[in-house]
PDB file of C-alpha atoms in Angstrom:
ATOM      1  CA  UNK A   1       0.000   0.000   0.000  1.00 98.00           C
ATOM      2  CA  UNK A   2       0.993   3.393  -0.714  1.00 98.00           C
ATOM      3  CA  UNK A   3      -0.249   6.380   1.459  1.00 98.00           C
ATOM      4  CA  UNK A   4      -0.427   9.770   0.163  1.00 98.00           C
ATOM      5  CA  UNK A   5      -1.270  12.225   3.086  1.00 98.00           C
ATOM      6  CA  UNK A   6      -2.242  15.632   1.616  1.00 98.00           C
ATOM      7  CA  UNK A   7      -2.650  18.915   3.711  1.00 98.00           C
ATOM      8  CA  UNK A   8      -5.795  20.900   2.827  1.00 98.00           C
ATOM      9  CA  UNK A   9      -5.554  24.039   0.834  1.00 97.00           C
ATOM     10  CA  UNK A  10      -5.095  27.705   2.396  1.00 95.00           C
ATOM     11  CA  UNK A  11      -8.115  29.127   3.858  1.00 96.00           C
ATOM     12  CA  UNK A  12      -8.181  32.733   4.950  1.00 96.00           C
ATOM     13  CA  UNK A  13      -7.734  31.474   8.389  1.00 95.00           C
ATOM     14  CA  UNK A  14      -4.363  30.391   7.369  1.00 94.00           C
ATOM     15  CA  UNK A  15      -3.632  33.735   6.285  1.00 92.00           C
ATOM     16  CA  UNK A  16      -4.529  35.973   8.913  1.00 91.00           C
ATOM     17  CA  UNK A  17      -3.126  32.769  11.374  1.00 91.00           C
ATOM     18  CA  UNK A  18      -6.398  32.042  13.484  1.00 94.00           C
ATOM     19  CA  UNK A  19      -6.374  28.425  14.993  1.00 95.00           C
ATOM     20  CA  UNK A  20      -9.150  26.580  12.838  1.00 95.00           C
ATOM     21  CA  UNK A  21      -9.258  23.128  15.111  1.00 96.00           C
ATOM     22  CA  UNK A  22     -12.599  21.618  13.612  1.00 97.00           C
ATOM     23  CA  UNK A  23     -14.344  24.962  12.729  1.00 96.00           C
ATOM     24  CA  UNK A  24     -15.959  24.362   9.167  1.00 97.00           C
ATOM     25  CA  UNK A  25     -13.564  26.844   7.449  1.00 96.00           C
ATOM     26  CA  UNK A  26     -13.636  26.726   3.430  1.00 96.00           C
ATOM     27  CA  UNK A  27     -10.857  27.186   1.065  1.00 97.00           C
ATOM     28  CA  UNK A  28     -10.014  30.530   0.286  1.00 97.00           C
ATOM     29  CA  UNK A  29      -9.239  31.755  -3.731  1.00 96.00           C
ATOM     30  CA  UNK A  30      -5.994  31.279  -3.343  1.00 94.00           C
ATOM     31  CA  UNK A  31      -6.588  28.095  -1.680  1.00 96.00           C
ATOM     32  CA  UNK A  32      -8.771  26.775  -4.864  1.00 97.00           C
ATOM     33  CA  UNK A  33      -6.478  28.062  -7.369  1.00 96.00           C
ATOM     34  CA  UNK A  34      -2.826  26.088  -6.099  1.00 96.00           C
ATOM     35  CA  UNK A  35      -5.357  23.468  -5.628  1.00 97.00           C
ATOM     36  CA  UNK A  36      -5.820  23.335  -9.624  1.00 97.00           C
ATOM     37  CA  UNK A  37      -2.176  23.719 -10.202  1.00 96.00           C
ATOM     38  CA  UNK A  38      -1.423  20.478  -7.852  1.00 97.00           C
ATOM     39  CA  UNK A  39      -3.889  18.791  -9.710  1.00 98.00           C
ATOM     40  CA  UNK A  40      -1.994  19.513 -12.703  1.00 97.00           C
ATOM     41  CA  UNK A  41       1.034  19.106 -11.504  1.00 97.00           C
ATOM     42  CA  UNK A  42       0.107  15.417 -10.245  1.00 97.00           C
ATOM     43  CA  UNK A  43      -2.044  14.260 -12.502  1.00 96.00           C
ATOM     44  CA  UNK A  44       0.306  11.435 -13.323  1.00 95.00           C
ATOM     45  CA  UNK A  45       0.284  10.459  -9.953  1.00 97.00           C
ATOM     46  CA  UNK A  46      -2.009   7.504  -8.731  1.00 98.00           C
ATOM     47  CA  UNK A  47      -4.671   7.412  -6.434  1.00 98.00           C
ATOM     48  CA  UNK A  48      -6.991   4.873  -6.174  1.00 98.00           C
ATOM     49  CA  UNK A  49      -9.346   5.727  -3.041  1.00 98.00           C
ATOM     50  CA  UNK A  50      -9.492   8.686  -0.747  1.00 98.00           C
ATOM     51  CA  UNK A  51      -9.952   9.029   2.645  1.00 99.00           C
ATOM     52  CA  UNK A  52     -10.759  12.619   4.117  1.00 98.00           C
ATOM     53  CA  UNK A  53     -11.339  14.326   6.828  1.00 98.00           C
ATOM     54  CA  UNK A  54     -14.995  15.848   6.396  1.00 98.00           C
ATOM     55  CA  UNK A  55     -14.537  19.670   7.285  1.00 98.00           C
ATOM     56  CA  UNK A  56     -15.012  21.557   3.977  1.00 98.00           C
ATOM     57  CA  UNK A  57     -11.614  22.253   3.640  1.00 98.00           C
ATOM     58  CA  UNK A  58     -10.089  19.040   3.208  1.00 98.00           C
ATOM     59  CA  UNK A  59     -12.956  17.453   1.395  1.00 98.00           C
ATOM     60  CA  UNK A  60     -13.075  19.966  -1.168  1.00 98.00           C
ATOM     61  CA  UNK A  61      -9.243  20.058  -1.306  1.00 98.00           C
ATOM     62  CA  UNK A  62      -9.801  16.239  -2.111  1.00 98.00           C
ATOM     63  CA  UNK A  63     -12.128  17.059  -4.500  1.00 98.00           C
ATOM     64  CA  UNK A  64     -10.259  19.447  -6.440  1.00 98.00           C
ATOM     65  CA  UNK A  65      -7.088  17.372  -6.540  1.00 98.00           C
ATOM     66  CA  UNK A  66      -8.663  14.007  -7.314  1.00 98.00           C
ATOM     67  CA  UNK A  67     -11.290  16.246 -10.258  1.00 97.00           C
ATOM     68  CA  UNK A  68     -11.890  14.442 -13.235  1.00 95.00           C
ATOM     69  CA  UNK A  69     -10.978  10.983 -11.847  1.00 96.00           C
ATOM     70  CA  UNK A  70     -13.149   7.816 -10.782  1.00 95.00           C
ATOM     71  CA  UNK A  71     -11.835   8.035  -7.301  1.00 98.00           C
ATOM     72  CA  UNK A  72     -14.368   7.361  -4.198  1.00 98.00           C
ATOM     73  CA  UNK A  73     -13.976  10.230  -1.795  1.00 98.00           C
ATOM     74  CA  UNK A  74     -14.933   8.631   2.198  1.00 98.00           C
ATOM     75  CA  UNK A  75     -15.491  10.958   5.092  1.00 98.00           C
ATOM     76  CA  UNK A  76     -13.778   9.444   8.183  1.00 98.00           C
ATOM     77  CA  UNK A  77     -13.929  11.832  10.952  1.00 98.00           C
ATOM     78  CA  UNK A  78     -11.092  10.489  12.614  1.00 98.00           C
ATOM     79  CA  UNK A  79      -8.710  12.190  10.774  1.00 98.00           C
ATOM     80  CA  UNK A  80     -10.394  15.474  11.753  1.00 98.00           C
ATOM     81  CA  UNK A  81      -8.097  18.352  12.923  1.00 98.00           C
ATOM     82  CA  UNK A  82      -6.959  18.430  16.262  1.00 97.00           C
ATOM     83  CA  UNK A  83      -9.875  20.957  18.456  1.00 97.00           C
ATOM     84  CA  UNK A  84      -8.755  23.721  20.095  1.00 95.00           C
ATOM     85  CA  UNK A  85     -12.025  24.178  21.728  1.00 95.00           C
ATOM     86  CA  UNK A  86     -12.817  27.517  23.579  1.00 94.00           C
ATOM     87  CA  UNK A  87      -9.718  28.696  21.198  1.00 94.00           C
ATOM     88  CA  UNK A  88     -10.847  28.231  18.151  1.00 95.00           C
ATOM     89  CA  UNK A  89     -10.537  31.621  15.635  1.00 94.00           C
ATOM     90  CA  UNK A  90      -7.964  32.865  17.898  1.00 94.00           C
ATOM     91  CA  UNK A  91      -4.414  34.506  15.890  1.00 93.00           C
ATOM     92  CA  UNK A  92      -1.692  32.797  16.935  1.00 88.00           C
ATOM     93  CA  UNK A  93       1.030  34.769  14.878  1.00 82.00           C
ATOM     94  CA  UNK A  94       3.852  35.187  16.902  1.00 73.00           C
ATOM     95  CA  UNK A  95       3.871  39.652  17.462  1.00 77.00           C
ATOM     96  CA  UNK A  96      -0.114  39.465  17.676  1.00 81.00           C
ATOM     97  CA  UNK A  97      -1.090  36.547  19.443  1.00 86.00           C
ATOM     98  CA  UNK A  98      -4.300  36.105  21.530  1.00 91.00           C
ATOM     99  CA  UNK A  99      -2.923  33.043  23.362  1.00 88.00           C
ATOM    100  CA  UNK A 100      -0.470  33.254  25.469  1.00 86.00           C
ATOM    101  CA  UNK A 101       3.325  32.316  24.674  1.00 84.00           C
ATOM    102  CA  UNK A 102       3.488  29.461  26.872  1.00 87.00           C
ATOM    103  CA  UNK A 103       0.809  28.353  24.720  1.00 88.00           C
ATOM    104  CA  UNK A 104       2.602  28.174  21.655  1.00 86.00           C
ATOM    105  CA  UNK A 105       5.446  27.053  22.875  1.00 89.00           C
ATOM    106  CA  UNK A 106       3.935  23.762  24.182  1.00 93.00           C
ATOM    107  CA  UNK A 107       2.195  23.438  20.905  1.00 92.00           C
ATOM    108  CA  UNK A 108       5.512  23.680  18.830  1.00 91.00           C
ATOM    109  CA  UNK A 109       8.384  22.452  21.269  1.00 92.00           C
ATOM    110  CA  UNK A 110       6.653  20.058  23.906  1.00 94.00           C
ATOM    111  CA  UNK A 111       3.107  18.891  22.044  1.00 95.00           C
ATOM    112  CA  UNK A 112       2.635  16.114  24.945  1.00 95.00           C
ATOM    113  CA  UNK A 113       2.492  19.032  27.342  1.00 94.00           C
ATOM    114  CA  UNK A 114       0.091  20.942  25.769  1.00 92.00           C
ATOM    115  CA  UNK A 115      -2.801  21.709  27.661  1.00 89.00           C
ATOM    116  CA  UNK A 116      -5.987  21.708  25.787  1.00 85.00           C
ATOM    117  CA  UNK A 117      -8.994  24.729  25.883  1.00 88.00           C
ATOM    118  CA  UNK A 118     -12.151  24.097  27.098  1.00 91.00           C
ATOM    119  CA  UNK A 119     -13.566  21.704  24.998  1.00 92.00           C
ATOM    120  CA  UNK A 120     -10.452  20.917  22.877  1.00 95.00           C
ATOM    121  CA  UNK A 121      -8.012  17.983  22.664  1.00 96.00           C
ATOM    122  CA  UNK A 122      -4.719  16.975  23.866  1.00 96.00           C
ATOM    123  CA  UNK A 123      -2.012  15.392  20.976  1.00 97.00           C
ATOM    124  CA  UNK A 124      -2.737  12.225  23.141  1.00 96.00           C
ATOM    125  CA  UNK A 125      -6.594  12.074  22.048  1.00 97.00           C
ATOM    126  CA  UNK A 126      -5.327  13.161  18.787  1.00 98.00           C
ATOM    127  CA  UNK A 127      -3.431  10.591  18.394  1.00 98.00           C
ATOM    128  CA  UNK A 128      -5.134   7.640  19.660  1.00 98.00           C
ATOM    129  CA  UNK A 129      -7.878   8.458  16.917  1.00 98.00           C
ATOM    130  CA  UNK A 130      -5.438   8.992  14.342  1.00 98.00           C
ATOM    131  CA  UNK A 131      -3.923   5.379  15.232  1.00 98.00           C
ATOM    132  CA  UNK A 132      -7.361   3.507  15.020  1.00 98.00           C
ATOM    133  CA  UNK A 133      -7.916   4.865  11.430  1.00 98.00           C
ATOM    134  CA  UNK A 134      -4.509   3.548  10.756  1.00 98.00           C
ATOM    135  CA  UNK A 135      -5.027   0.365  12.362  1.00 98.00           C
ATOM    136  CA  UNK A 136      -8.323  -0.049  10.486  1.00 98.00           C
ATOM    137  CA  UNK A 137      -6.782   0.950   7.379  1.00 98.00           C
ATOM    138  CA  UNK A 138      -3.676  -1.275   7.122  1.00 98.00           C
ATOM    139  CA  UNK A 139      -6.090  -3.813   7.943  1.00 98.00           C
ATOM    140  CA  UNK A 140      -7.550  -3.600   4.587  1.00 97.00           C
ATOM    141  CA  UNK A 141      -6.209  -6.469   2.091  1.00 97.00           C
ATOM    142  CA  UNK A 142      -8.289  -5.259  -0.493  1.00 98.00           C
ATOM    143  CA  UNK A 143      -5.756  -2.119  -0.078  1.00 98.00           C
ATOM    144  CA  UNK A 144      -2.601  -3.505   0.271  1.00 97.00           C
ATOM    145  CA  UNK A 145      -1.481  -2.862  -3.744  1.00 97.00           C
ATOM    146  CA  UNK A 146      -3.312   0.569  -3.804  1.00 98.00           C
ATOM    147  CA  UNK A 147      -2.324   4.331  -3.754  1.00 98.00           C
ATOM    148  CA  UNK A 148      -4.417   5.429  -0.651  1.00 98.00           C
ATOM    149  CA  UNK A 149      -4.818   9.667  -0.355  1.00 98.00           C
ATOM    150  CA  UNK A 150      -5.658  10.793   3.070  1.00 98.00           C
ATOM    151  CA  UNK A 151      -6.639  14.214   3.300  1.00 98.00           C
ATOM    152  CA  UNK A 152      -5.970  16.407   6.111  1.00 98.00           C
ATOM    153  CA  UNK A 153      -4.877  18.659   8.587  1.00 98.00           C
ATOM    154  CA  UNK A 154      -2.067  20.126   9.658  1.00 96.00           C
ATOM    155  CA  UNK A 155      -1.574  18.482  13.156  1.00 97.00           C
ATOM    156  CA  UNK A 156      -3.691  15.487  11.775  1.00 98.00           C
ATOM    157  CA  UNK A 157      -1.080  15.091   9.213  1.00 98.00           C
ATOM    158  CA  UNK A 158       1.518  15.158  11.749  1.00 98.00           C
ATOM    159  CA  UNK A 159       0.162  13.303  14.091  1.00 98.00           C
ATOM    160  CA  UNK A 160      -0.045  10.413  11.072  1.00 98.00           C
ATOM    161  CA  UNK A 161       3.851  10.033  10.452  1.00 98.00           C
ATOM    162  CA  UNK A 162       4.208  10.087  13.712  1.00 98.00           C
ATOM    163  CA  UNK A 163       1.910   7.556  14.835  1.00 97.00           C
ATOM    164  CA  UNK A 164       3.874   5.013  11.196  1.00 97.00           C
ATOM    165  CA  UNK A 165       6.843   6.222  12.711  1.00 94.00           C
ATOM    166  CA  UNK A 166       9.453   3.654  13.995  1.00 85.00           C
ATOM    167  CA  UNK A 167      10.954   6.468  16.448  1.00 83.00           C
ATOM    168  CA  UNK A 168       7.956   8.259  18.290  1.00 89.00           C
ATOM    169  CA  UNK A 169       9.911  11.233  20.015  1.00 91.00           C
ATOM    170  CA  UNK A 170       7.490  13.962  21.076  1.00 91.00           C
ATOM    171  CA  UNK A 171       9.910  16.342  20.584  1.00 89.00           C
ATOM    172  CA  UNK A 172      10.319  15.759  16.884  1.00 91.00           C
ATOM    173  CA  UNK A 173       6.320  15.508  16.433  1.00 96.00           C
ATOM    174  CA  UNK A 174       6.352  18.642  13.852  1.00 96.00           C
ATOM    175  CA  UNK A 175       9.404  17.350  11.684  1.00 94.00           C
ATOM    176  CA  UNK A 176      10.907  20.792  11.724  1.00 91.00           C
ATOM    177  CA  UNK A 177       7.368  22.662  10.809  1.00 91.00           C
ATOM    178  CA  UNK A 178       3.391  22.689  10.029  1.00 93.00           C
ATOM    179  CA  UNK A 179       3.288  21.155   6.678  1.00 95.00           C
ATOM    180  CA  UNK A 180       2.705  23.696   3.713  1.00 95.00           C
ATOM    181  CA  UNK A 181      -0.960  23.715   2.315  1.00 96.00           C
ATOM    182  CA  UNK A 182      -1.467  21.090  -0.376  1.00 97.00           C
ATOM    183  CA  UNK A 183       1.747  19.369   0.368  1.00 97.00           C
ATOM    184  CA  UNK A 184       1.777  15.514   0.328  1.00 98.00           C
ATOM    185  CA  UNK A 185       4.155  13.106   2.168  1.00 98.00           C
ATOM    186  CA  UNK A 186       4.744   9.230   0.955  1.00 98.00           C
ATOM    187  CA  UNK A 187       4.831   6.546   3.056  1.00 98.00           C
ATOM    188  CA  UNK A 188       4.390   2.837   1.783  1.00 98.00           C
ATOM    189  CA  UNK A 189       2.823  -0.055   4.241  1.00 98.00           C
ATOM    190  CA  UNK A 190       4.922  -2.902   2.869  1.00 97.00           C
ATOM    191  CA  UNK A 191       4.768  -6.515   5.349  1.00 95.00           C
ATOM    192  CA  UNK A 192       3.477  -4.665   8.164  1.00 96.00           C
ATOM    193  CA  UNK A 193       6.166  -1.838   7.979  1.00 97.00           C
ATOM    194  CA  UNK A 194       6.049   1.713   7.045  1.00 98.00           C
ATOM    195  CA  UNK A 195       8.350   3.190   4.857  1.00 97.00           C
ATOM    196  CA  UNK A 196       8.942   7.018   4.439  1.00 97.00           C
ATOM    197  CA  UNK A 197       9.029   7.540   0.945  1.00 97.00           C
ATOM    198  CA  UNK A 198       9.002  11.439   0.536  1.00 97.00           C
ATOM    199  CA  UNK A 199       7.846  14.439   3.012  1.00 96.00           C
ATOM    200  CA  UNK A 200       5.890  17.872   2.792  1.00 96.00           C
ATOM    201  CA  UNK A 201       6.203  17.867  -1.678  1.00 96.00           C
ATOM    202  CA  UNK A 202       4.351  20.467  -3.124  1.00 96.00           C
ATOM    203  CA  UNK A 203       3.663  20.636  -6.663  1.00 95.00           C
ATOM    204  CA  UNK A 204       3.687  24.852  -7.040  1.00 93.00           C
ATOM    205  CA  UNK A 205       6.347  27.641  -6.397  1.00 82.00           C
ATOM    206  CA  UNK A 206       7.103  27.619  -2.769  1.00 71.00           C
ATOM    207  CA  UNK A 207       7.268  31.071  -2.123  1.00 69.00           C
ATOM    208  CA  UNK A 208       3.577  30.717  -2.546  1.00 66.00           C
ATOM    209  CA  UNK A 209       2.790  29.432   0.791  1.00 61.00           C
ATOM    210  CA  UNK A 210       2.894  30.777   3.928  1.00 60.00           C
ATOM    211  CA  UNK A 211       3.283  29.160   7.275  1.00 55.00           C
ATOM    212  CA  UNK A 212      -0.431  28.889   8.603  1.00 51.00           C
ATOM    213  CA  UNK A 213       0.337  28.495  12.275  1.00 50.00           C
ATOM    214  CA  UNK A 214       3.034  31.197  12.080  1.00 41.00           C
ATOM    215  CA  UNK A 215       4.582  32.110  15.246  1.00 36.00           C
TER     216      UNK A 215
END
């Protein structure tokens, strides 16, 4: 089997850097647009089913990649974006925050530490979720010679490779950032293994995305 997680498209959320969590937040223009060119760009690529998560800006992300192809599109809710809870549509840019710095810290450098708002999640929860979706899915044999897309989230995304990861060191959660919008990391399920194939590609000019959860 060969996994293809994708990160949604930019929303304006991600511009103006307010936490989304699981608020329903579309894709922006700009979003849309770099969601054509990846199509494009990776048309060649194969995908045989799709998993996503079902806030609107994953599914249509999905949907816009995947456009013009016989490829079911499932909602699994499990691979959701972590809640922030009582947070939720607060900036979290570094020089005009509305959470504290502590909290962004945790979030970046110590993720097991970080506290979750009212109503939100911890990266434990997160990640429990995320690993029963993966359990259930690498128990598929109908799957195991497929291209599987999984589209998702930022921390959802994450929180993926790190639960196929060999090496689970909390520290090293983010892999050095968020993931850009519309990027897609490869990882095959070969004999009950996981194999990193390829992380955060993106199939437009780089200087056309901007860090979403910048600090």
């Amino acid at each position: 089997m060969r996994i293809l997680i994708l990160r949604h498209g930019e929303t304006e959320w991600n511009t103006c850097a307010r936490l989304q969590g699981q608020q329903d937040i579309d894709l922006n223009e700009n979003g849309i647009r770099l969601a054509h060119v990846t199509a494009a760009n990776t048309k060649d690529l194969p995908v045989d089913i799709c998993f996503t998560s079902p806030l609107k800006r994953a599914r249509n992300t999905a949907e816009l990649v995947l456009a013009g192809r016989n490829v079911p599109i499932i909602d699994d809710a499990r691979l959701m974006e972590i809640s922030f809870g009582s947070f939720e549509g607060k900036r979290c840019a570094k020089h005009e925050a509305e959470v504290s710095d502590d909290f962004l810290d945790t979030f970046y450098d110590r993720p097991f530490e970080f506290k979750a708002p009212e109503g939100g999640e911890t990266f434990a929860q997160l990640c429990d979720r995320i690993e029963s979706f993966i359990r259930d899915l690498t128990a598929r044999e109908d799957l195991m010679d497929k291209n599987v897309m999984l589209s998702c989230h930022g921390c959802s995304s994450r929180a993926l490779l790190y639960m196929m990861g060999t090496e689970r060191v909390p520290e090293k959660f983010w892999r050095g950032c968020v993931p850009p919008n519309l990027s897609i990391s490869t990882v095959d399920y070969i004999n009950g293994k996981f194999e990193f194939v390829d992380l955060d590609h993106i199939y437009y000019d780089r200087k056309e995305w901007k860090n979403s959860y910048a600090r």
